[in-house]
Tab-separated table of C-alpha atoms in Angstrom:
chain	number	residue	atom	x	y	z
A	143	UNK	CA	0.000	0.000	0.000
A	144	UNK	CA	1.042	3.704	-0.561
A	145	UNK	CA	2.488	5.607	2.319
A	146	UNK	CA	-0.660	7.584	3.240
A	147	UNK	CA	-1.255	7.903	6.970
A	148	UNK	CA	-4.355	9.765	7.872
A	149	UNK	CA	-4.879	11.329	11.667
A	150	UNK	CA	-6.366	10.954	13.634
A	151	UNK	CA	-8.407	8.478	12.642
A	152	UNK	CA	-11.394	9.132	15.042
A	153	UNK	CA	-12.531	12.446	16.080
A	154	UNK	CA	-15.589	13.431	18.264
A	155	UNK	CA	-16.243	16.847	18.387
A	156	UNK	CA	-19.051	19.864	19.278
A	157	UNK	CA	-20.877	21.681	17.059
A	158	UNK	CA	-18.748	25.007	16.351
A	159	UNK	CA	-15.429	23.760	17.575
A	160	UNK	CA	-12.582	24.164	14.831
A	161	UNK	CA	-11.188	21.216	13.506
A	162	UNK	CA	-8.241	19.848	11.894
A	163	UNK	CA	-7.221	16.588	9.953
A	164	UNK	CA	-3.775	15.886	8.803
A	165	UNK	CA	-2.981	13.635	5.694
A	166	UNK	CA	0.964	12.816	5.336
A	167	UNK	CA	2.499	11.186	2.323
A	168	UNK	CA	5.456	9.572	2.028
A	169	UNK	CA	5.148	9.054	-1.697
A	170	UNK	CA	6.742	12.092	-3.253
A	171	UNK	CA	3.039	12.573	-5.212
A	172	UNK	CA	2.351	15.742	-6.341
A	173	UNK	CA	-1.717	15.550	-6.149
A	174	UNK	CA	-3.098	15.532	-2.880
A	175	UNK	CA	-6.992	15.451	-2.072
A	176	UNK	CA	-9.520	15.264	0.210
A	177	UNK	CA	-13.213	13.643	0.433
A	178	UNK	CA	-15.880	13.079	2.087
A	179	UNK	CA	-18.034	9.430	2.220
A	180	UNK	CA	-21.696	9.397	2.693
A	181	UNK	CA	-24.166	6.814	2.371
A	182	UNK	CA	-26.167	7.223	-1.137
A	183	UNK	CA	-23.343	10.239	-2.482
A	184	UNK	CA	-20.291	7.872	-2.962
A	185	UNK	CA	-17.187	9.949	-2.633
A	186	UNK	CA	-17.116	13.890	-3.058
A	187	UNK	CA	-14.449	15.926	-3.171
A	188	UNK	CA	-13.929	18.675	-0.923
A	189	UNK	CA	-10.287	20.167	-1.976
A	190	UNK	CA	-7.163	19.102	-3.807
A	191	UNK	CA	-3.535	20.139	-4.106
A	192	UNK	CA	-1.293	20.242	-7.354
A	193	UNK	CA	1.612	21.212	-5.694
A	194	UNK	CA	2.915	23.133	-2.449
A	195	UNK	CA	0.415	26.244	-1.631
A	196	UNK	CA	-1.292	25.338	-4.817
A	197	UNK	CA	-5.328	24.289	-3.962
A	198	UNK	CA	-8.335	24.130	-5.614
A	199	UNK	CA	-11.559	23.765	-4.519
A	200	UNK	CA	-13.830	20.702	-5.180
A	201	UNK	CA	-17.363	20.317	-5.469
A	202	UNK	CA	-18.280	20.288	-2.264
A	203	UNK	CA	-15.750	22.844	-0.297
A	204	UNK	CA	-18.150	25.195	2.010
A	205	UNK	CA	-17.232	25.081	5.536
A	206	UNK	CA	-13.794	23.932	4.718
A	207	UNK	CA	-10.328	25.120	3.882
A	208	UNK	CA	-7.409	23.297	2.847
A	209	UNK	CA	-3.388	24.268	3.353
A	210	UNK	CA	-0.172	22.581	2.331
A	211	UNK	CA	3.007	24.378	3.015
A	212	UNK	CA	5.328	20.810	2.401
A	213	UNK	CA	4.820	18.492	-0.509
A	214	UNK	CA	4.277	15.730	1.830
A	215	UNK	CA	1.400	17.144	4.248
A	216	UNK	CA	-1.775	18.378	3.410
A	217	UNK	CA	-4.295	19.704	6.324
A	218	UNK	CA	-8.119	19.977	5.695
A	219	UNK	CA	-9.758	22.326	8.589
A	220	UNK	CA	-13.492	22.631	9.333
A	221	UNK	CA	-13.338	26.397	10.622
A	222	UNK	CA	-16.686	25.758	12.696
A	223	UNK	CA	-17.902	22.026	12.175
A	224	UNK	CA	-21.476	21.551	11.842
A	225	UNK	CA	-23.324	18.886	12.455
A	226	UNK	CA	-23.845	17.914	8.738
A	227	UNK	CA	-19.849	18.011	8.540
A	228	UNK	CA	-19.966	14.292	10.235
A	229	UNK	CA	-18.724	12.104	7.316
A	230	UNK	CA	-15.558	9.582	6.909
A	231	UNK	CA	-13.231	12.090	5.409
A	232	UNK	CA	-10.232	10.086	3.130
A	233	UNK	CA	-6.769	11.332	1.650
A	234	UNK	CA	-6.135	10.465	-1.700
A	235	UNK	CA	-2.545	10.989	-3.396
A	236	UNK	CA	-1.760	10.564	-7.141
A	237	UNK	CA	0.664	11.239	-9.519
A	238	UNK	CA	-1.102	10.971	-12.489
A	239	UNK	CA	-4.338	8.970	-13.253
A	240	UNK	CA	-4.800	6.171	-10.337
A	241	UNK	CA	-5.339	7.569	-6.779
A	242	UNK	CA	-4.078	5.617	-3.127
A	243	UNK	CA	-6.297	6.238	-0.809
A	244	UNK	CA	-5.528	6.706	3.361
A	245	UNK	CA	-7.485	4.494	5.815
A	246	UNK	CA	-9.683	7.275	6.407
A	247	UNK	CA	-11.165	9.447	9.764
A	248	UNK	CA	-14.455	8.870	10.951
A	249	UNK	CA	-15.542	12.257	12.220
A	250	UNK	CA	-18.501	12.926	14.238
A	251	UNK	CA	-19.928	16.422	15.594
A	252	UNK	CA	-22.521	16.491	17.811
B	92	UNK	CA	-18.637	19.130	-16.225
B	93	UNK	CA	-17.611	15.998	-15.587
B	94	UNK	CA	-20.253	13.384	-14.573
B	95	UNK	CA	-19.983	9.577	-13.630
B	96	UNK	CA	-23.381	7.234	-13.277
B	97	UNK	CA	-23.974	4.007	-11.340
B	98	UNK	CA	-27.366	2.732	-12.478
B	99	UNK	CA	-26.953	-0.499	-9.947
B	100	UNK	CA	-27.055	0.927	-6.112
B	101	UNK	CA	-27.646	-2.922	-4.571
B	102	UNK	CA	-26.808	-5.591	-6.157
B	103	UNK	CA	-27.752	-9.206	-4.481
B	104	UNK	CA	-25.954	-12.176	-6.518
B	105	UNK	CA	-24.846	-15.656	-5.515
B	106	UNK	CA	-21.632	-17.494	-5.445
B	107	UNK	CA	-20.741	-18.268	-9.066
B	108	UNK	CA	-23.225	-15.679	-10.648
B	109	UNK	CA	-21.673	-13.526	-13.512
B	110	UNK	CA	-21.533	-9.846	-12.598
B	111	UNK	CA	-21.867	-6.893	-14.865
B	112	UNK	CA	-21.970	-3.342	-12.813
B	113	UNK	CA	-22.800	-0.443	-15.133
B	114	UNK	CA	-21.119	3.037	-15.652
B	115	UNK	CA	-21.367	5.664	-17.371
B	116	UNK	CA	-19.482	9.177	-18.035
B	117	UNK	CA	-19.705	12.344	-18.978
B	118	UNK	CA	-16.684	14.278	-20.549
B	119	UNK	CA	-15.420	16.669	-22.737
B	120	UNK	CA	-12.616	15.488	-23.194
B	121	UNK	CA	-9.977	12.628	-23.012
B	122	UNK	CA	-10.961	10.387	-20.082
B	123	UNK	CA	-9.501	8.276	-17.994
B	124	UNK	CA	-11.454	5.255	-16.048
B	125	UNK	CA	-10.758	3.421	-13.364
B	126	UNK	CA	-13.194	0.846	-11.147
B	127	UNK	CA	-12.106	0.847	-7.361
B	128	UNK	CA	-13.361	-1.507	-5.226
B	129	UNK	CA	-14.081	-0.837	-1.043
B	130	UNK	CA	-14.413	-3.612	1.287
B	131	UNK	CA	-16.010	-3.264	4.455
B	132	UNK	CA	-14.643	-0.872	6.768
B	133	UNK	CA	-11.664	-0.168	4.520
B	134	UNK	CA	-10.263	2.592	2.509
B	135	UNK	CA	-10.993	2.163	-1.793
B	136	UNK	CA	-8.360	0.131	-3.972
B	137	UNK	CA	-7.751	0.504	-7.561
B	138	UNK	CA	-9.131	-2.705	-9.519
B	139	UNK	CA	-8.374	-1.593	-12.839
B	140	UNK	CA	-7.372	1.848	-15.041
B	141	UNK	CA	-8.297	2.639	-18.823
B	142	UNK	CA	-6.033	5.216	-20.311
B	143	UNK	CA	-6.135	3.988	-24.010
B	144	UNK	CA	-5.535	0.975	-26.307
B	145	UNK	CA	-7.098	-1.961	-25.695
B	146	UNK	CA	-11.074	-0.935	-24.587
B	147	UNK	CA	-10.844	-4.675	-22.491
B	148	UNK	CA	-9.045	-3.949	-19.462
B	149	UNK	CA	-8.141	-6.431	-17.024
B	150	UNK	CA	-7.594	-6.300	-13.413
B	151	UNK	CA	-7.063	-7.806	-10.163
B	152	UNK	CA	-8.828	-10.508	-8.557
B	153	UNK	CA	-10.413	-11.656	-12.169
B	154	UNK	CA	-12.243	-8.254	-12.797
B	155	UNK	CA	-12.387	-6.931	-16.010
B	156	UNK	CA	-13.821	-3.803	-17.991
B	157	UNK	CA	-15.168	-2.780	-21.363
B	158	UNK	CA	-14.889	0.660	-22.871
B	159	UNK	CA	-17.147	1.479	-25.079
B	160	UNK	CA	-16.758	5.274	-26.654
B	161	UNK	CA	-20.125	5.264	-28.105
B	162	UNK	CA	-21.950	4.126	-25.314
B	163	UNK	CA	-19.807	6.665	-22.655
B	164	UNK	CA	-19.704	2.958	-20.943
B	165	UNK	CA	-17.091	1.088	-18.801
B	166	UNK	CA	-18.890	-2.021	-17.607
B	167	UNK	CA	-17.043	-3.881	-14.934
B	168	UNK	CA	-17.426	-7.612	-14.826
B	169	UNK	CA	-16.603	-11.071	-13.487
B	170	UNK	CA	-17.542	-14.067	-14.390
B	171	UNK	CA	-18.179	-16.109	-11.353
B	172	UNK	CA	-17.963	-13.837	-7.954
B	173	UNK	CA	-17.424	-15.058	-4.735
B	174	UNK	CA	-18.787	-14.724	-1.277
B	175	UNK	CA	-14.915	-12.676	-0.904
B	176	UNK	CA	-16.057	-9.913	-3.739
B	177	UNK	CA	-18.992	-8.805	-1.221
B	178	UNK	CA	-18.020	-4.880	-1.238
B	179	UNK	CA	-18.506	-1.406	-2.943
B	180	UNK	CA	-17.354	-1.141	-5.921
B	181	UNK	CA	-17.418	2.712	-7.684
B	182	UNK	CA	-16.340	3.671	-11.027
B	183	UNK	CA	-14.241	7.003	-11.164
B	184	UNK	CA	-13.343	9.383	-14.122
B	185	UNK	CA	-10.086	11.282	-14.521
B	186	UNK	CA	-9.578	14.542	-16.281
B	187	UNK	CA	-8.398	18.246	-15.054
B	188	UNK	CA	-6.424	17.289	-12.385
B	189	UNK	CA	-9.625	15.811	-10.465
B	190	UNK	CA	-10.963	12.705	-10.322
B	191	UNK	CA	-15.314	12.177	-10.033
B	192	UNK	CA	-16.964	9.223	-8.506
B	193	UNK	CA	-19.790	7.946	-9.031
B	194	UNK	CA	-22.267	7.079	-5.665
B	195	UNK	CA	-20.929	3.614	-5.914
B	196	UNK	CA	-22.939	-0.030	-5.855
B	197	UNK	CA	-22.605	-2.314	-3.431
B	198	UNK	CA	-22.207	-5.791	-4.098
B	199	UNK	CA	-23.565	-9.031	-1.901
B	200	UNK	CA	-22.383	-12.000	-2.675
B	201	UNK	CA	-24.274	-15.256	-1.129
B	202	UNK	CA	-22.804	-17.974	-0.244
């Protein structure tokens, strides 16, 4: 498996708190991304990287930013998480074409 | 935009059935496909890629795909599943940098 480490990898949190999960690559890829899983909606995107400070949002981005100051990190913050922000949230890295996903972080705000 | 459609959401087969999951894309432009498959409680895994050539692509575990251009189609199939291929499976399209899923089908497999 690709070197994609996720944390953490459970996260209960309150409604309005700021949050913060950290995808790390060991892979040298230069795409980086971020989803979201819900039942019946498959996998959205929420933000992706091309490259150090170089983002882009996805189709589903309000209520979240995205930063990557090293090639090999890139964070995903919920500014203040909402209660329709609990999802499994995965890391995906690519080079070009096929993506390695991370193991995921189950994230729940009550 | 970019657009990828699973018809199937629940498919119930059993052992030694044929399988035939449909998908279907929407693009402008050159696509790439791929069919990833998620087991329970685990992250997706690539089962196959199309990029070009051959519209038969093979993949692990005795999956295999046809593109077909003028159907916007990239069937995934097997001919005899197992109780083991019980799982999501989603078809994904590649183009701009991003990659769109579709909302996925999930597979059970009865012994």
């Amino acid at each position: 498996d690709a070197g994609i480490t996720q944390s953490p990898r459970h996260k209960v949190t309150e409604t309005g708190t700021p949050v913060t999960l950290r995808c790390h690559q060991t892979e040298n890829h230069r795409y980086m991304y971020w989803y979201r899983q819900d039942p019946g909606h498959g996998l959205r995107l929420i933000h992706y990287s091309y490259g150090v400070k170089d983002t882009d949002k996805g189709e589903v981005s309000d209520g979240y930013s995205v930063s990557r100051s090293k090639t090999e990190d890139f964070l995903l913050t919920l500014e203040s998480a909402t209660s329709s922000q609990t999802s499994v949230y995965f890391c995906a890295i690519s080079e070009s074409g096929p993506q390695h996903f991370g193991d995921g972080t189950r994230l729940s705000i009550l | 935009a970019q657009s990828v459609s699973q018809h199937n959401h629940h498919v119930i087969l059993s052992e030694a059935a044929s399988l035939e999951l449909g998908c279907n894309y929407s693009y402008g432009g050159t696509v790439n496909l791929f069919w990833y498959v998620q087991y329970p409680g685990q992250h997706l895994q690539l089962l196959l890629k199309y990029f070009s050539g051959d519209p038969l692509v093979k993949g692990i575990k005795g999956f295999e795909a046809e593109f077909i251009k003028s159907k916007f189609s990239f069937n995934l199939r097997k001919p005899s599943v197992q109780w083991s291929d019980t799982a999501e499976y989603f078809c994904a399209a590649w183009g701009y940098q991003k990659v769109t899923f579709g909302t996925g089908t999930k597979l059970q497999v009865i012994p």
